[in-house]
Short mmCIF file of C-alpha atoms and ligand atoms in Angstrom, two decimals:
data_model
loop_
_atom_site.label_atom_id
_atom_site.label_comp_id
_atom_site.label_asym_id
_atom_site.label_seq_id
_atom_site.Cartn_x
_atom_site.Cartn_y
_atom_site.Cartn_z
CA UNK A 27 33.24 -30.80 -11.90
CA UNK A 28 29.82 -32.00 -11.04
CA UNK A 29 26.77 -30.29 -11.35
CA UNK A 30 24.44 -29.99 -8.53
CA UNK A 31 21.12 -28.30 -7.99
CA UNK A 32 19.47 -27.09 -3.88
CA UNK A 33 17.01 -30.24 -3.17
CA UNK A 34 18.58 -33.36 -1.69
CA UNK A 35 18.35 -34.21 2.34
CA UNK A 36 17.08 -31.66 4.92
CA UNK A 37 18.96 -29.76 6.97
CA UNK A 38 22.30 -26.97 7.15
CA UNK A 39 23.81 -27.30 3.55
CA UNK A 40 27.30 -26.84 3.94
CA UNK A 41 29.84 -26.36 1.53
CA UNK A 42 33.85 -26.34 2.12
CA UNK A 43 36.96 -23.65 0.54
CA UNK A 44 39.84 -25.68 0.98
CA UNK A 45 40.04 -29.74 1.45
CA UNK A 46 42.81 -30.24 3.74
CA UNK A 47 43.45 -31.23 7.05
CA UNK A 48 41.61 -29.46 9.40
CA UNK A 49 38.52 -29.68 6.47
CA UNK A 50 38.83 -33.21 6.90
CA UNK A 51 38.56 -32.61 10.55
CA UNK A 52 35.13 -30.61 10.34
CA UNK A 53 34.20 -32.93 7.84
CA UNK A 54 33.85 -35.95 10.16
CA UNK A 55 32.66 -33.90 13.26
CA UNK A 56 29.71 -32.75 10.62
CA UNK A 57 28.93 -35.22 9.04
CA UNK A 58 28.08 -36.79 12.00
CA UNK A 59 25.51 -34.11 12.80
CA UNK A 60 21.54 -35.11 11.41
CA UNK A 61 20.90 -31.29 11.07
CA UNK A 62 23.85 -30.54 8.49
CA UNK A 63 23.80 -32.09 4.93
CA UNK A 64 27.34 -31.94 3.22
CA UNK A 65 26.72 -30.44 -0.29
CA UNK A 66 29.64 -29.31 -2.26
CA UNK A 67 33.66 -28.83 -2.06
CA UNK A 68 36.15 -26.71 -3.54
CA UNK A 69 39.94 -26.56 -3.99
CA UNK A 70 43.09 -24.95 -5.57
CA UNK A 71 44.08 -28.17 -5.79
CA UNK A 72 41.05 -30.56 -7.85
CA UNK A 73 42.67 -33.52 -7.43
CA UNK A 74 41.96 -32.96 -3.28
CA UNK A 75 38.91 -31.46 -3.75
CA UNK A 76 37.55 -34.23 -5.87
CA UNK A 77 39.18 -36.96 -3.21
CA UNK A 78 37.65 -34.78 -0.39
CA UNK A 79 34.10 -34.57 -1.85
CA UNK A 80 33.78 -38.37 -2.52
CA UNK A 81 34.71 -39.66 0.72
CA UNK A 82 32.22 -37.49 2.84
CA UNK A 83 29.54 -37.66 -0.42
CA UNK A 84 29.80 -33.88 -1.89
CA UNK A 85 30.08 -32.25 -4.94
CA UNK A 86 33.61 -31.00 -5.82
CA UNK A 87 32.94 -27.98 -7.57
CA UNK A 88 34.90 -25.05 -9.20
CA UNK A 89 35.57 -22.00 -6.57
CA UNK A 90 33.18 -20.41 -4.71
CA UNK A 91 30.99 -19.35 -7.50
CA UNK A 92 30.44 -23.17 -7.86
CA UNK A 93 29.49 -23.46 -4.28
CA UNK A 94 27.22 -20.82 -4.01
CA UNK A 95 25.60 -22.09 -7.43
CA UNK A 96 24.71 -25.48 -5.58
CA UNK A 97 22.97 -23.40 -2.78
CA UNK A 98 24.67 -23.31 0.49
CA UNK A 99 23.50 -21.80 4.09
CA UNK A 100 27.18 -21.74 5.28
CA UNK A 101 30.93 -22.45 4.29
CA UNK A 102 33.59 -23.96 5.62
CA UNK A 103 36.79 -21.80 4.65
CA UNK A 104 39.59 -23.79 5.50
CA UNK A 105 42.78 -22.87 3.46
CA UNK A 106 46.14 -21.71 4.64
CA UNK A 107 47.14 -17.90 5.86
CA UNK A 108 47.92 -16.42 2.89
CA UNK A 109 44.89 -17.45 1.11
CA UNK A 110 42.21 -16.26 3.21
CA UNK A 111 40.28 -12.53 1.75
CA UNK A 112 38.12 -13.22 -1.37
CA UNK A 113 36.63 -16.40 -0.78
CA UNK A 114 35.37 -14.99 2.60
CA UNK A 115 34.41 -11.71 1.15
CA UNK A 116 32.50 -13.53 -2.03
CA UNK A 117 30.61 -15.81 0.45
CA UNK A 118 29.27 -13.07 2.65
CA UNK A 119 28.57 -10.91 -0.33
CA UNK A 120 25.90 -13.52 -0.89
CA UNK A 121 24.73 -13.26 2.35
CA UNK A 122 25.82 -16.62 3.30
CA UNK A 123 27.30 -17.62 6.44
CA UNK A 124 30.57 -18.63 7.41
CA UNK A 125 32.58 -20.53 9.62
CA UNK A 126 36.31 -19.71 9.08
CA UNK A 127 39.58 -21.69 10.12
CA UNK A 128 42.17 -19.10 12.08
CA UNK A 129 44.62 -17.51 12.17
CA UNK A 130 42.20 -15.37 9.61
CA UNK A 131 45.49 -14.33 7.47
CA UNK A 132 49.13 -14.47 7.04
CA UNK A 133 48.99 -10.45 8.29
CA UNK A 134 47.01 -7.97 9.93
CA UNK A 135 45.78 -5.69 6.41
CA UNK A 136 44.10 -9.01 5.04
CA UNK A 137 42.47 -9.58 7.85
CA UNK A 138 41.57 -5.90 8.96
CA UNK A 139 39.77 -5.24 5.55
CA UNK A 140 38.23 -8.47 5.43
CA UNK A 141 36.63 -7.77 8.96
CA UNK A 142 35.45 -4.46 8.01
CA UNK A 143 33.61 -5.97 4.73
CA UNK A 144 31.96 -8.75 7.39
CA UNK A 145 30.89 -6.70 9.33
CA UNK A 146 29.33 -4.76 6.06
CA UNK A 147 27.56 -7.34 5.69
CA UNK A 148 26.54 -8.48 8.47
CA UNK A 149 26.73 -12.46 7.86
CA UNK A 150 26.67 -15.19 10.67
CA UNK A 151 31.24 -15.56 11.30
CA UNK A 152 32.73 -18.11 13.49
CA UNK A 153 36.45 -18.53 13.67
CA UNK A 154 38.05 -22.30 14.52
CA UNK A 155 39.33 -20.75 18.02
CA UNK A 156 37.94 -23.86 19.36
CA UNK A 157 39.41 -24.14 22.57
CA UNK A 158 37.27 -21.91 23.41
CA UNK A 159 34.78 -24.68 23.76
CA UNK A 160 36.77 -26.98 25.59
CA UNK A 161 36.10 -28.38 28.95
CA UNK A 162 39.08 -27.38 31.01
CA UNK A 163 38.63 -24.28 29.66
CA UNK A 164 35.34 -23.86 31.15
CA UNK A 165 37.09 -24.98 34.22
CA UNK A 166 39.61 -22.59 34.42
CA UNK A 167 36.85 -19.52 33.66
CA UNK A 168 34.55 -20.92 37.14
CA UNK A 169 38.16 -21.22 39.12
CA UNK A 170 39.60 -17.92 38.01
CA UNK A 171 36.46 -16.14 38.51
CA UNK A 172 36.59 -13.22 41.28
CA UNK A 173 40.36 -13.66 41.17
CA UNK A 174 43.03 -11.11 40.64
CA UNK A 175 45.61 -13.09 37.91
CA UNK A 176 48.87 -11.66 38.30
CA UNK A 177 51.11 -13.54 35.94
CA UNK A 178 50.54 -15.72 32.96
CA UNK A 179 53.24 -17.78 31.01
CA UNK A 180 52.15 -19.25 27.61
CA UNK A 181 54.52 -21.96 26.26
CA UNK A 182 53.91 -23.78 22.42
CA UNK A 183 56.62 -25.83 22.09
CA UNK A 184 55.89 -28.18 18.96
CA UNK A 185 57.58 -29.45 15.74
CA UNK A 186 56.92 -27.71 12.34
CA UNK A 187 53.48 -29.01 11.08
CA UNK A 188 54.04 -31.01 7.92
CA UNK A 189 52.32 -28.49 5.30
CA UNK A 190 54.59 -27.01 2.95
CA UNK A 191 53.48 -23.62 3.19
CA UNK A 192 54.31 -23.70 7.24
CA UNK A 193 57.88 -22.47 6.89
CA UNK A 194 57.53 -19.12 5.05
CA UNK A 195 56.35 -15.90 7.26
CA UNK A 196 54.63 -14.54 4.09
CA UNK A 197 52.61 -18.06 3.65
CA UNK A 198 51.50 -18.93 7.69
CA UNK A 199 52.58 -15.50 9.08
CA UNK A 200 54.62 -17.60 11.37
CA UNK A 201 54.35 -19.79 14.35
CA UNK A 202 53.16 -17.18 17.01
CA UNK A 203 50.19 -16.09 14.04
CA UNK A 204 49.47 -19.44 13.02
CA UNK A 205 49.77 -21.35 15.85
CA UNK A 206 50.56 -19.82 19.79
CA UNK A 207 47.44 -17.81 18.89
CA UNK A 208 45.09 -20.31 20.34
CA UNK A 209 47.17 -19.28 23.73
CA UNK A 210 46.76 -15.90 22.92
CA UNK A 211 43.13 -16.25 22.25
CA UNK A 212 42.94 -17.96 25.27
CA UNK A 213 45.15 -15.47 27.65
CA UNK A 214 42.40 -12.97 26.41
CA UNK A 215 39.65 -15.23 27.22
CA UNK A 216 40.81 -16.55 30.77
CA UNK A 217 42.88 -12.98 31.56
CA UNK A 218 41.48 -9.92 29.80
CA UNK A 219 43.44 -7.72 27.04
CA UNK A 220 46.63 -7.09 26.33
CA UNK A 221 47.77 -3.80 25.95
CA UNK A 222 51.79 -3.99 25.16
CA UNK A 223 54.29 -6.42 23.33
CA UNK A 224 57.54 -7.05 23.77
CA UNK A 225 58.73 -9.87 21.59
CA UNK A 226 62.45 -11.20 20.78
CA UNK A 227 62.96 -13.87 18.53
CA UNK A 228 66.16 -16.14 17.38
CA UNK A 229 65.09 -16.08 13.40
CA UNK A 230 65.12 -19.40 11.31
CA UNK A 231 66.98 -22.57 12.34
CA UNK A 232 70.62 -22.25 11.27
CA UNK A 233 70.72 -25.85 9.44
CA UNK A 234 66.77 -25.04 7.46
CA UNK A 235 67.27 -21.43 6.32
CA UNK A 236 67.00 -23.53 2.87
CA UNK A 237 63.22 -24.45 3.60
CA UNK A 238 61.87 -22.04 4.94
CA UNK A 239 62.16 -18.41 6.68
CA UNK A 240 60.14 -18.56 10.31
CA UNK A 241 61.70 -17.81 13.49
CA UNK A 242 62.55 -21.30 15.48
CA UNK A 243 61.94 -19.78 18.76
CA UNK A 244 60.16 -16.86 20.38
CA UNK A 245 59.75 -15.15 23.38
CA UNK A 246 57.44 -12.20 24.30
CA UNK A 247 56.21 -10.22 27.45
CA UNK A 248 52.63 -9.18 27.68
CA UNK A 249 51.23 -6.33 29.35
CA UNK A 250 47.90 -7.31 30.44
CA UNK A 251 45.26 -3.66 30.68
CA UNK A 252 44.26 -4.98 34.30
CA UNK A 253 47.51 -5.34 35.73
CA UNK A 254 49.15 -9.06 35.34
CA UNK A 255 52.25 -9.23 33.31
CA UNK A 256 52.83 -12.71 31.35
CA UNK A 257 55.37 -14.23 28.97
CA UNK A 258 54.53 -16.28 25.57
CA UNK A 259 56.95 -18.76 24.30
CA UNK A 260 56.88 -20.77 20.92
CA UNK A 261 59.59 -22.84 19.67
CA UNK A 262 59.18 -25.03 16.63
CA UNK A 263 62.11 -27.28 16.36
CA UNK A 264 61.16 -30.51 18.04
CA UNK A 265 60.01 -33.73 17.04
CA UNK A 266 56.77 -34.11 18.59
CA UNK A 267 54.44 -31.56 20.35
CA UNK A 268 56.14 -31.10 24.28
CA UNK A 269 53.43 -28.44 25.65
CA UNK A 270 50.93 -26.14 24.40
CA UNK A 271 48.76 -24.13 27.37
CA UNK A 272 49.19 -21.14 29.91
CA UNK A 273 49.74 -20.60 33.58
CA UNK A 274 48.11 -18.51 35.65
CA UNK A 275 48.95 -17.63 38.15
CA UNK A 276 45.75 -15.63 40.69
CA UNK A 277 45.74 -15.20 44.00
CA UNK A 278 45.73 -18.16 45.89
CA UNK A 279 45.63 -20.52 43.14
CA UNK A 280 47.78 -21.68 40.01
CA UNK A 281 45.32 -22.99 37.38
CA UNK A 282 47.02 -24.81 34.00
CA UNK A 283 45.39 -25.01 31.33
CA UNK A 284 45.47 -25.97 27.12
CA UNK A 285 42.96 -27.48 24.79
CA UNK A 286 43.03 -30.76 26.14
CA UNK A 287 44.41 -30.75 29.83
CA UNK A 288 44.03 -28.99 32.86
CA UNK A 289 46.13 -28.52 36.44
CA UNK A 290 45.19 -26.83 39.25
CA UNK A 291 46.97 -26.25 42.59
CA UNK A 292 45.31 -24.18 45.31
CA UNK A 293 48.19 -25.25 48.55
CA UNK A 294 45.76 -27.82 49.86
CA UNK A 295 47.24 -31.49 49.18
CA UNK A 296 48.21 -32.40 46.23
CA UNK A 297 48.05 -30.58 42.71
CA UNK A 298 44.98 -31.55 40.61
CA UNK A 299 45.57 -33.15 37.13
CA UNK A 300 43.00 -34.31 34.45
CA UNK A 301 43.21 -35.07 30.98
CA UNK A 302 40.36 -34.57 28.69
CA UNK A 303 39.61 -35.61 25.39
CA UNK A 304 40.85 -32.60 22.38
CA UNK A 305 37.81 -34.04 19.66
CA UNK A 306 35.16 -33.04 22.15
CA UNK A 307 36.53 -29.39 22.31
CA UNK A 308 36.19 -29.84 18.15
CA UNK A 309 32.77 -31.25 18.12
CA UNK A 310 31.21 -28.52 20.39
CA UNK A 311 33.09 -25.88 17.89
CA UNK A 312 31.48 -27.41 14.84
CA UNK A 313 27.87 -27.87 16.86
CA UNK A 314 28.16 -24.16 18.39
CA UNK A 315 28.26 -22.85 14.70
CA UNK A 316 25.35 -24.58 13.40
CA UNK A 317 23.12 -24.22 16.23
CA UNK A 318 23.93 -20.22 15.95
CA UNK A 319 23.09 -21.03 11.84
CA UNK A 320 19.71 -22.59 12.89
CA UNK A 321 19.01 -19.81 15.21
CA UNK A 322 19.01 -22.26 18.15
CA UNK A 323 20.58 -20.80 21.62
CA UNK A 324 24.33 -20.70 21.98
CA UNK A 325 26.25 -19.99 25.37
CA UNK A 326 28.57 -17.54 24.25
CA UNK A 327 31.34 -19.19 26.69
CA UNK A 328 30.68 -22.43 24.88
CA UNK A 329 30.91 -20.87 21.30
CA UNK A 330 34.20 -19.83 18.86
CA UNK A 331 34.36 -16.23 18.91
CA UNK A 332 33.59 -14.42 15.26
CA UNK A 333 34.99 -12.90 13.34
CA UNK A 334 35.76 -9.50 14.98
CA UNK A 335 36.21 -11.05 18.14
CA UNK A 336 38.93 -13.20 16.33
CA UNK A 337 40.62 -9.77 15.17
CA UNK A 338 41.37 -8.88 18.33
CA UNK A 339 43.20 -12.05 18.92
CA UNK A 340 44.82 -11.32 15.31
CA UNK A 341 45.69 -7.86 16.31
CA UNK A 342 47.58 -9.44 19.47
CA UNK A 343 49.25 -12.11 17.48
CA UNK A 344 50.43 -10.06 14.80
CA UNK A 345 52.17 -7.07 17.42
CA UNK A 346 53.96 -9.91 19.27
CA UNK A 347 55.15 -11.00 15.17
CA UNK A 348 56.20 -7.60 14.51
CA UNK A 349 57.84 -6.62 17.32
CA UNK A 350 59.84 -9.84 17.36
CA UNK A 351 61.13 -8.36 13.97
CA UNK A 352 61.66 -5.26 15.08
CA UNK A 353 62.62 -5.65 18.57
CA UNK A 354 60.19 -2.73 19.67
CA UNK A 355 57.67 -2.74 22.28
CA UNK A 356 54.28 -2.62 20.19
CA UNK A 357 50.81 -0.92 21.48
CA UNK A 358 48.02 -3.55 20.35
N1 NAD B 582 41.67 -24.81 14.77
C1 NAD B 582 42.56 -25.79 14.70
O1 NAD B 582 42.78 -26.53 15.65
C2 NAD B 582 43.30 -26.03 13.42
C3 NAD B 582 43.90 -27.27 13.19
C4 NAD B 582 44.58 -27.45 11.98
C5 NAD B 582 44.67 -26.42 11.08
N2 NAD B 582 44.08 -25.22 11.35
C6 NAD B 582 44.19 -24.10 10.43
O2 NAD B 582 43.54 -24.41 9.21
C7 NAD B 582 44.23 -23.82 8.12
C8 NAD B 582 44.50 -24.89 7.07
O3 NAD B 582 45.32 -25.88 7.65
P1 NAD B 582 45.40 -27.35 7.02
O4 NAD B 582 46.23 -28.13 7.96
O5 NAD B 582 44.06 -27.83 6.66
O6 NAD B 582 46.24 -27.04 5.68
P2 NAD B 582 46.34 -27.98 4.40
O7 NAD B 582 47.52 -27.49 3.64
O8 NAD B 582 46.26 -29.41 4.81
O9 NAD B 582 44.99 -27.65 3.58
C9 NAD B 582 44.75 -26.41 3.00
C10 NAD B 582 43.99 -26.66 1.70
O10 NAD B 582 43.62 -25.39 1.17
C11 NAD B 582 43.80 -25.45 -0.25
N3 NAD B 582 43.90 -24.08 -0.76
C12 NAD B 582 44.94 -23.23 -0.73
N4 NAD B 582 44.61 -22.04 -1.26
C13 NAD B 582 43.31 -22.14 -1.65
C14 NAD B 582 42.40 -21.25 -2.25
N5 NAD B 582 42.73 -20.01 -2.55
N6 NAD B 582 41.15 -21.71 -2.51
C15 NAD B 582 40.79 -22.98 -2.20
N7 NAD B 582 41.62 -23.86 -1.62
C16 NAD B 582 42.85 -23.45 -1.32
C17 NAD B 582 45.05 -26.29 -0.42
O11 NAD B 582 45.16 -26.80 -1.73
C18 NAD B 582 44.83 -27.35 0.63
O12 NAD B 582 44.12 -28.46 0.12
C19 NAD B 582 45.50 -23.20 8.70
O13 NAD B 582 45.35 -21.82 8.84
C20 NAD B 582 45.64 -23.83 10.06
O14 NAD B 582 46.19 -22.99 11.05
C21 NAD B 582 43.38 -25.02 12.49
#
C-alpha cells in the first residue's frame, strides 16, 4: 500500500471505503468536480482497491486508519449492507465527514446505534438517497403542493443486481431494504410518514433457493399519518429493470414519478410524459454533499437527506421487511 502525506492539489480531499460499483459511480461524478481532489482508497478486497485507486489517481491504502493517515475532509463509504458500522463510526470519531451509500445496513440495530454515535458526534452525514435531487422529483413536490394525496402505489420490479452478496437477507437485508427504499424514501418525501405496515411476501424463487434466501416478490400496504393509504410492490425475478417509481394519486391530479421519469395527468388533454436524464439526479447528489462540506448554501429539497433523516426511511424499510416475515401489521 502506498504511502501518502496531506499536500498535493487544493480542494475537498476525499477518500473512498469500498471500490465497487456505485464508488466507481461517485468516482467519475467527482472527479469531475475542480473543488474535490481524490486522495486515497480502501478495500476488503486490495486487488479492487488498488485497480480503483489507479484509474481515478488515488492512493489505495489499508482500512480506514490508512485513509485518515493521508488526511481526508470526507469519505465515501460505499460497501454492501452488512458491512456498514465501524468504518462510519471510525471516520466520524475523527471528526471527519461522511457521505454514505444506503440502505445504511442489512438491519435496523446496525443502523440505529450507528445513528446515535453520528449524531454523538456531530459530523457532516449524507446518505446516497439521491433521487432526492432529481428533477421530476422537484416536479412532483411544486404539483403535489396544497394537495390532499389519497393513494400511493410504489412498484420496483427489477432483476437481481449482479453482486454476490444480493441474494442473502443477512448480506443486503433484502430487496425492499436494499433497493424499493429509494420509493420509500421518496413516498416520505412527496407524501409524508408512514405510520403502519402490512407486508406479505412469496419467500425465495422456488428454482434459486440454492443461491440465495430473499423473497422474489413483495407486497405491502402503507398507512400514511395524514390519511392516504398506498401499496409497495418489489419483485426481483426479471431480466431487465420493468418499473421503479410511485403513483399518486391527489385530488384532481395523478402525478408519476421515479428517479428518472415523470407522468402527470390532471383530466385536461392528454397525459404528460417526460424522460429525464438518471446521471444528473447523481451529479447534484455528489455536488449537494460537497457544497454542504465547503460550507457553501444547499437547498435542502435539492440535497440527500443525512443520516438521521435516512433512519427514518430505514425504520420504514425494515417494518415492511419484518412484517413480510412475520405477516403482522408493524407500527414504524
Ligand atoms: N444510490 C444508488 O443509486 C446506489 C446504486 C448502486 C449501489 N448502491 C448501494 O451501494 C452499496 C454498494 O453497492 P455496489 O454495487 O457498489 O456493491 P459492490 O459489491 O460492487 O461493491 C462493494 C465493495 O465494498 C467492498 N467491501 C465489502 N466490505 C467491505 C469493508 N468492510 N470494508 C471495505 N470494503 C468493503 C467490496 O469488496 C466491494 O468492492 C449497496 O448498499 C447498494 O445498495 C446505491
Amino acid at each position: 500500500m502506498a504511502a501518502v502525506s496531506r499536500g498535493g492539489p487544493p480542494g475537498c480531499r476525499i477518500g473512498f471505503v469500498g471500490t465497487g460499483g456505485v464508488a466507481t459511480r461517485h468516482a467519475q461524478i467527482l472527479s469531475g468536480f475542480d473543488d474535490v481532489s481524490l486522495v486515497a482508497a480502501t478495500d476488503v478486497d486490495d486487488r479492487r482497491a488498488a485497480e480503483f485507486a489507479d484509474r481515478f489517481g488515488m492512493a489505495a491504502v489499508d482500512g480506514v486508519d490508512g485513509l485518515l493517515g493521508v488526511g481526508v475532509d470526507a469519505v465515501y463509504v460505499c460497501v454492501p449492507p452488512f458491512a456498514h458500522g465501524e468504518a462510519e463510526l471510525q471516520v466520524a470519531r475523527a471528526g471527519v465527514a461522511l457521505f454514505v451509500e444506503k440502505p445504511l445496513a442489512a438491519d435496523l440495530e446496525t443502523a440505529e446505534a450507528m445513528g446515535a454515535q453520528l449524531t454523538r458526534a456531530g459530523v457532516l452525514t449524507r446518505v446516497g438517497h439521491h433521487w432526492r435531487c432529481a428533477e421530476p422529483v422537484a416536479r412532483a413536490r411544486d404539483l403535489l403542493a396544497g394537495r390532499r394525496v389519497h393513494l400511493v402505489t410504489g412498484a420496483w420490479w427489477d432483476k437481481v443486481p449482479p453482486v454476490s452478496w444480493w441474494p442473502h437477507r443477512s448480506r443486503s437485508g433484502g430487496p425492499v431494504v436494499e433497493q424499493a427504499i429509494h420509493l420509500l424514501d421518496l413516498a416520505r418525501v412527496l407524501v409524508g410518514e408512514v405510520d403502519e405496515v402490512h407486508a406479505g411476501a412469496t419467500g425465495p424463487h422456488p428454482d434459486q433457493t440454492t443461491s440465495g434466501d430473499v423473497d422474489t416478490a413483495t407486497v405491502a400496504l402503507l398507512r400514511f399519518a395524514g390519511g392516504a393509504v398506498g401499496t409497495l410492490t418489489a419483485a426481483s425475478v426479471l431480466g431487465w429493470k420493468h418499473r421503479a417509481g410511485l403513483e399518486i394519486v391527489a385530488d384532481g391530479l395523478v402525478v408519476g414519478v421515479g428517479e428518472d421519469w415523470l407522468e402527470v395527468y390532471d383530466g385536461a388533454g392528454e397525459p404528460q410524459r417526460g424522460a429525464y436524464d438518471r446521471w444528473t439526479a447523481c451529479v447534484a447528489a455528489d455536488r449537494a454533499f460537497v457544497d454542504a462540506l465547503c460550507g457553501r448554501p444547499v437547498d435542502p429539497d435539492r440535497s440527500p437527506p443525512d443520516h438521521a433523516e435516512a433512519l427514518r426511511s430505514h425504520r420504514l424499510a425494515t417494518a415492511v421487511a419484518r412484517s413480510a416475515a412475520m405477516g403482522t401489521p408493524e407500527r414504524v
